[in-house]
Coordinates of C-alpha atoms and ligand atoms in Angstrom, one line a residue:
M1 CA 10.6 8.7 14.3
V2 CA 13.4 9.9 12.7
A3 CA 13.8 13.6 10.9
V4 CA 15.4 13.9 7.2
I5 CA 14.7 17.3 6.7
E6 CA 14.8 20.0 9.1
F7 CA 14.7 23.5 7.7
A8 CA 15.0 26.0 10.3
G9 CA 14.4 29.2 8.9
V10 CA 16.2 28.8 4.9
T11 CA 16.5 31.8 2.9
V12 CA 18.0 32.0 -0.3
R13 CA 18.5 35.1 -1.9
R14 CA 20.4 36.1 -5.3
G15 CA 21.0 39.8 -5.3
S16 CA 17.4 41.9 -3.9
T17 CA 16.0 38.7 -5.3
L18 CA 14.4 36.2 -2.7
L19 CA 14.6 32.4 -4.1
L20 CA 13.3 31.0 -0.5
D21 CA 11.8 33.3 2.2
E22 CA 12.5 31.1 6.2
V23 CA 11.2 28.1 5.1
D24 CA 10.5 25.8 7.9
W25 CA 10.3 22.0 7.2
F26 CA 10.0 18.9 8.8
V27 CA 10.6 15.9 7.6
E28 CA 10.1 12.3 9.4
E29 CA 11.9 9.3 7.9
D30 CA 7.9 7.3 6.6
E31 CA 6.5 10.4 5.3
R32 CA 6.1 10.7 1.1
W33 CA 5.7 14.6 0.7
V34 CA 4.5 16.9 -2.8
V35 CA 5.7 20.0 -3.3
L36 CA 3.1 22.4 -5.3
G37 CA 3.2 25.5 -6.4
P38 CA 2.8 27.8 -9.6
N39 CA 6.4 28.1 -12.0
G40 CA 9.3 30.3 -10.2
A41 CA 7.6 29.3 -7.0
G42 CA 11.1 28.5 -5.3
K43 CA 10.2 25.0 -5.7
T44 CA 13.3 23.6 -7.5
T45 CA 15.5 25.5 -5.3
L46 CA 14.4 23.9 -2.0
L47 CA 15.1 20.6 -3.7
Q48 CA 18.8 21.6 -4.6
V49 CA 18.9 22.8 -1.0
A50 CA 17.2 18.6 0.6
A51 CA 19.7 17.9 -2.1
A52 CA 22.7 19.3 -0.1
Q53 CA 23.9 21.4 -4.2
L54 CA 23.0 24.0 -2.5
H55 CA 23.3 26.2 1.1
P56 CA 20.4 28.7 2.0
T57 CA 22.1 32.4 2.8
S58 CA 20.7 32.4 6.1
G59 CA 18.3 29.4 8.2
V60 CA 19.2 25.9 9.6
A61 CA 19.5 23.9 7.1
G62 CA 19.2 20.0 8.4
I63 CA 19.4 16.8 6.1
L64 CA 19.4 13.8 7.2
D65 CA 21.2 14.4 10.7
V66 CA 23.6 16.6 9.3
V67 CA 23.5 20.3 9.8
L68 CA 24.4 21.1 6.1
G69 CA 27.5 23.6 6.1
T70 CA 29.1 22.1 9.1
T71 CA 30.4 18.5 7.3
D72 CA 31.8 17.5 3.8
V73 CA 28.8 17.2 1.2
F74 CA 30.7 14.6 -0.8
E75 CA 29.6 12.4 1.9
L76 CA 26.2 13.4 2.6
R77 CA 25.6 13.3 -1.2
P78 CA 26.0 10.0 -1.9
R79 CA 22.6 9.5 0.9
I80 CA 20.4 11.3 -1.0
G81 CA 19.0 10.1 -4.6
L82 CA 17.7 12.7 -7.0
T83 CA 16.4 12.7 -10.2
S84 CA 16.0 16.4 -11.9
A85 CA 16.0 17.7 -15.6
V86 CA 19.3 19.1 -15.8
L87 CA 21.2 15.9 -14.4
A88 CA 18.7 14.0 -17.4
D89 CA 20.6 16.3 -19.6
R90 CA 24.0 14.9 -18.3
I91 CA 23.5 11.7 -19.1
P92 CA 24.5 10.4 -22.9
R93 CA 22.1 9.6 -25.1
G94 CA 24.5 6.6 -26.7
E95 CA 25.1 5.2 -22.2
L96 CA 23.5 1.4 -22.6
V97 CA 20.5 2.1 -20.0
R98 CA 21.7 -0.7 -17.4
D99 CA 24.9 1.3 -17.2
V100 CA 22.8 4.5 -16.5
V101 CA 21.5 2.8 -13.9
V102 CA 24.5 1.2 -12.5
S103 CA 27.4 4.2 -12.8
A104 CA 25.3 6.0 -9.9
S105 CA 26.8 3.8 -7.6
Y106 CA 30.2 5.4 -8.4
G107 CA 28.7 9.0 -8.2
V108 CA 30.0 9.9 -12.2
V109 CA 27.4 10.2 -14.8
G110 CA 28.6 8.6 -18.4
R111 CA 30.5 5.1 -17.6
W112 CA 34.4 5.2 -17.5
R113 CA 36.2 1.8 -18.0
E114 CA 35.5 1.0 -14.3
E115 CA 35.1 -2.5 -13.0
Y116 CA 31.1 -2.8 -12.1
A117 CA 30.7 -6.1 -10.0
D118 CA 27.9 -8.5 -11.1
L119 CA 26.0 -7.7 -7.4
D120 CA 25.8 -4.0 -8.7
H121 CA 24.5 -5.1 -12.0
D122 CA 21.9 -7.7 -10.7
R123 CA 20.7 -4.4 -8.1
A124 CA 20.2 -2.3 -10.7
G125 CA 18.0 -4.7 -12.9
D126 CA 16.1 -5.1 -10.0
L127 CA 15.5 -1.8 -9.6
L128 CA 14.6 -1.0 -13.3
S129 CA 11.9 -3.7 -13.3
E130 CA 10.7 -2.6 -9.9
V131 CA 10.3 1.1 -11.6
G132 CA 8.1 -1.2 -14.9
A133 CA 11.4 -0.2 -16.7
G134 CA 13.8 -3.9 -17.0
H135 CA 12.2 -4.7 -20.3
L136 CA 14.9 -1.2 -21.5
L137 CA 18.5 -3.0 -20.3
D138 CA 20.1 -2.8 -23.3
R139 CA 19.2 -0.5 -25.0
T140 CA 20.4 3.0 -25.8
F141 CA 19.1 5.8 -22.8
G142 CA 18.9 8.6 -26.5
T143 CA 16.1 5.3 -27.8
L144 CA 14.2 5.6 -24.7
S145 CA 11.3 7.5 -25.0
E146 CA 10.3 10.4 -22.3
G147 CA 7.9 8.3 -19.7
E148 CA 11.1 5.4 -19.6
R149 CA 13.8 7.8 -19.7
K150 CA 11.7 9.3 -16.3
R151 CA 11.9 5.6 -15.1
V152 CA 15.9 4.8 -15.8
Q153 CA 16.0 8.1 -14.4
I154 CA 14.0 7.1 -10.9
A155 CA 15.9 3.5 -10.6
R156 CA 19.1 5.1 -10.9
A157 CA 18.6 7.6 -8.0
L158 CA 17.8 4.3 -6.1
M159 CA 21.1 3.1 -7.0
T160 CA 22.2 3.8 -4.5
D161 CA 19.9 3.6 -1.8
P162 CA 19.5 6.2 -0.2
E163 CA 17.6 7.1 2.4
L164 CA 16.1 10.4 0.7
L165 CA 14.5 10.5 -2.6
L166 CA 14.0 14.1 -4.4
L167 CA 12.6 13.8 -7.5
D168 CA 12.3 17.2 -9.1
E169 CA 8.5 17.3 -11.9
P170 CA 9.5 13.6 -13.5
A171 CA 5.9 13.7 -15.1
A172 CA 6.8 17.2 -16.7
G173 CA 6.6 16.6 -20.9
L174 CA 4.7 13.2 -20.6
D175 CA 1.6 12.0 -22.4
L176 CA -1.4 11.9 -20.3
G177 CA -0.8 8.0 -20.4
G178 CA 2.8 8.5 -19.6
R179 CA 1.4 10.3 -16.8
E180 CA -0.5 7.7 -15.3
D181 CA 1.5 5.1 -16.0
L182 CA 4.3 7.1 -13.7
V183 CA 1.8 8.0 -11.1
A184 CA 1.3 4.6 -10.6
T185 CA 5.1 3.9 -10.9
L186 CA 5.4 6.2 -7.8
S187 CA 1.9 5.4 -5.3
Q188 CA 3.3 1.8 -5.7
L189 CA 7.0 3.3 -4.1
A190 CA 5.0 5.5 -2.1
L191 CA 3.0 2.4 -0.1
D192 CA 6.3 0.2 0.2
P193 CA 7.6 0.7 3.6
D194 CA 10.8 -0.6 2.8
S195 CA 10.9 2.8 0.1
P196 CA 13.7 6.6 1.4
A197 CA 11.2 9.7 2.8
T198 CA 10.6 10.9 -0.7
V199 CA 9.6 14.5 -2.4
L200 CA 8.2 14.9 -4.9
V201 CA 8.2 18.7 -6.8
S202 CA 5.3 19.1 -9.1
H203 CA 2.2 22.0 -10.3
H204 CA -0.7 19.5 -11.1
V205 CA -2.6 18.6 -8.6
E206 CA -3.7 15.4 -10.4
E207 CA -0.3 14.1 -10.4
I208 CA -0.4 13.4 -6.8
P209 CA 0.5 9.5 -6.3
P210 CA -2.0 8.1 -3.9
G211 CA -0.2 7.1 -1.3
F212 CA 1.1 10.5 -0.8
T213 CA 1.4 11.7 3.0
H214 CA 1.9 15.1 3.1
A215 CA 1.5 18.5 1.1
L216 CA 3.3 21.5 1.3
L217 CA 2.6 24.7 -0.9
L218 CA 4.7 27.2 -2.5
R219 CA 4.3 30.8 -4.1
G220 CA 7.4 33.3 -4.2
G221 CA 9.8 31.4 -2.1
R222 CA 7.2 31.6 0.7
V223 CA 5.2 28.3 2.5
V224 CA 1.5 28.8 2.5
D225 CA 0.8 26.0 3.9
S226 CA 2.6 22.4 4.8
G227 CA 1.0 19.2 6.9
P228 CA -0.9 15.8 5.9
V229 CA -2.0 16.3 3.0
E230 CA -6.2 16.0 3.6
E231 CA -5.8 18.8 5.2
V232 CA -2.8 21.0 3.6
V233 CA -4.6 20.1 -0.1
T234 CA -8.1 22.2 -0.5
A235 CA -9.4 24.3 -3.0
E236 CA -8.6 27.4 -0.7
T237 CA -4.7 26.4 -0.2
L238 CA -4.2 25.7 -4.3
S239 CA -6.2 29.0 -4.9
E240 CA -4.2 31.4 -2.7
T241 CA -0.8 28.6 -4.4
F242 CA -1.6 29.6 -8.2
G243 CA -3.2 33.6 -7.8
M244 CA -6.0 32.4 -8.9
P245 CA -10.4 30.7 -7.7
L246 CA -10.5 26.7 -8.0
L247 CA -12.8 24.0 -8.0
L248 CA -10.7 21.1 -6.0
R249 CA -12.5 17.2 -6.6
R250 CA -11.3 14.6 -4.6
E251 CA -12.0 11.0 -6.5
D252 CA -10.6 7.7 -5.6
D253 CA -7.2 9.0 -3.8
R254 CA -7.0 11.3 -6.9
F255 CA -7.3 14.9 -7.3
A256 CA -8.2 17.3 -9.9
A257 CA -8.3 21.6 -9.9
R258 CA -10.2 23.8 -12.9
R259 CA -10.6 27.9 -12.3
R260 CA -14.5 28.6 -10.4
P261 CA -16.3 29.7 -13.0
A262 CA -17.1 33.6 -12.4
Q263 CA -20.2 34.0 -10.5
R264 CA -23.0 35.3 -11.9
V265 CA -25.2 38.1 -10.7
A266 CA -28.8 36.9 -10.6
Q267 CA -31.9 38.5 -12.7
P268 CA -34.4 39.7 -10.7
Ligands
ADP1 N1 20.9 32.3 -10.1 C1 19.7 32.8 -9.5 N2 19.1 33.5 -9.9 C2 18.2 34.4 -9.7 N3 17.0 34.3 -9.8 C3 17.0 32.7 -10.1 C4 18.3 32.2 -10.0 N4 17.5 31.2 -10.1 C5 16.4 30.8 -10.0 N5 16.1 32.6 -9.8 C6 14.3 32.4 -9.8 O1 14.1 32.1 -8.4 C7 12.7 31.7 -8.6 C8 12.5 30.7 -8.1 O2 13.6 29.7 -9.4 P1 13.2 27.6 -9.5 O3 13.4 27.1 -7.7 O4 13.7 27.2 -10.5 O5 11.7 27.8 -9.5 P2 10.1 26.7 -9.1 O6 11.0 25.0 -9.5 O7 9.3 26.7 -8.3 O8 10.0 27.1 -10.6 C9 12.5 32.2 -10.0 O9 11.6 32.9 -10.2 C10 14.0 32.0 -10.9 O10 13.4 32.5 -11.7
MG2 MG1 11.2 24.3 -11.3

């Protein structure tokens, strides 16, 4: 097995605040990880390090057999597909969906006179179909629903045939139907052996797609637990991660969590 992420003691400090605190994390190429934690836990920071967008203050971050800081990140970044709200905001609303996807292969956001080979356009069309957005090719990005935009961003992230796919809260802002459609698409991707190693960030266990194999739980920049989903995603670890007593149900490979009601004191 080949390691795609090898973090040892990865720490990110801003002033006196520790955004990540001694994170150890090991991801292999056939694994699909979900990173869970409350708002402010450090999930986006963790993904930024994994995307070679941010260097740790201390510790060693190995990504795709490259140690961050020892090589040119501009060679590493095209090997990684990333979606995030920040990147989505940078996509011009008037850009055609086909160009949003195809322009990823040139490492640019926004189309600027490049001549794209027919092959690239064919590939963009195939990827859009794969994520259920094949019919949107000729729409402009600004006219899409939130759910459709997420699909287009995932197709864009896959365009460079990345060895590592990083998705930062792709279900944020979706309605129930949109979330369920996206979870199904991510599940399909996860179960496809040709898909790259994938890391999905979320703060809802309901968004864990079937086929995701591993979980990392983060609270206050520290790893609460990490490993295979069935060992790590439990009522106990989730309660610790989210700082409240939780009940957890698992049904048909999907999870649901809610607060554990306070115990009633038995009447004499
Ligand atoms: N540049 C920064 N300086 C200081 N604190 C920051 C900075 N960036 C993020 N933070 C803080 O670090 C914590 C982790 O942020 P983030 O990784 O975005 O968490 P998450 O994605 O889990 O919500 C948050 O409390 C956030 O306010
Ligand atoms: Mg975040």
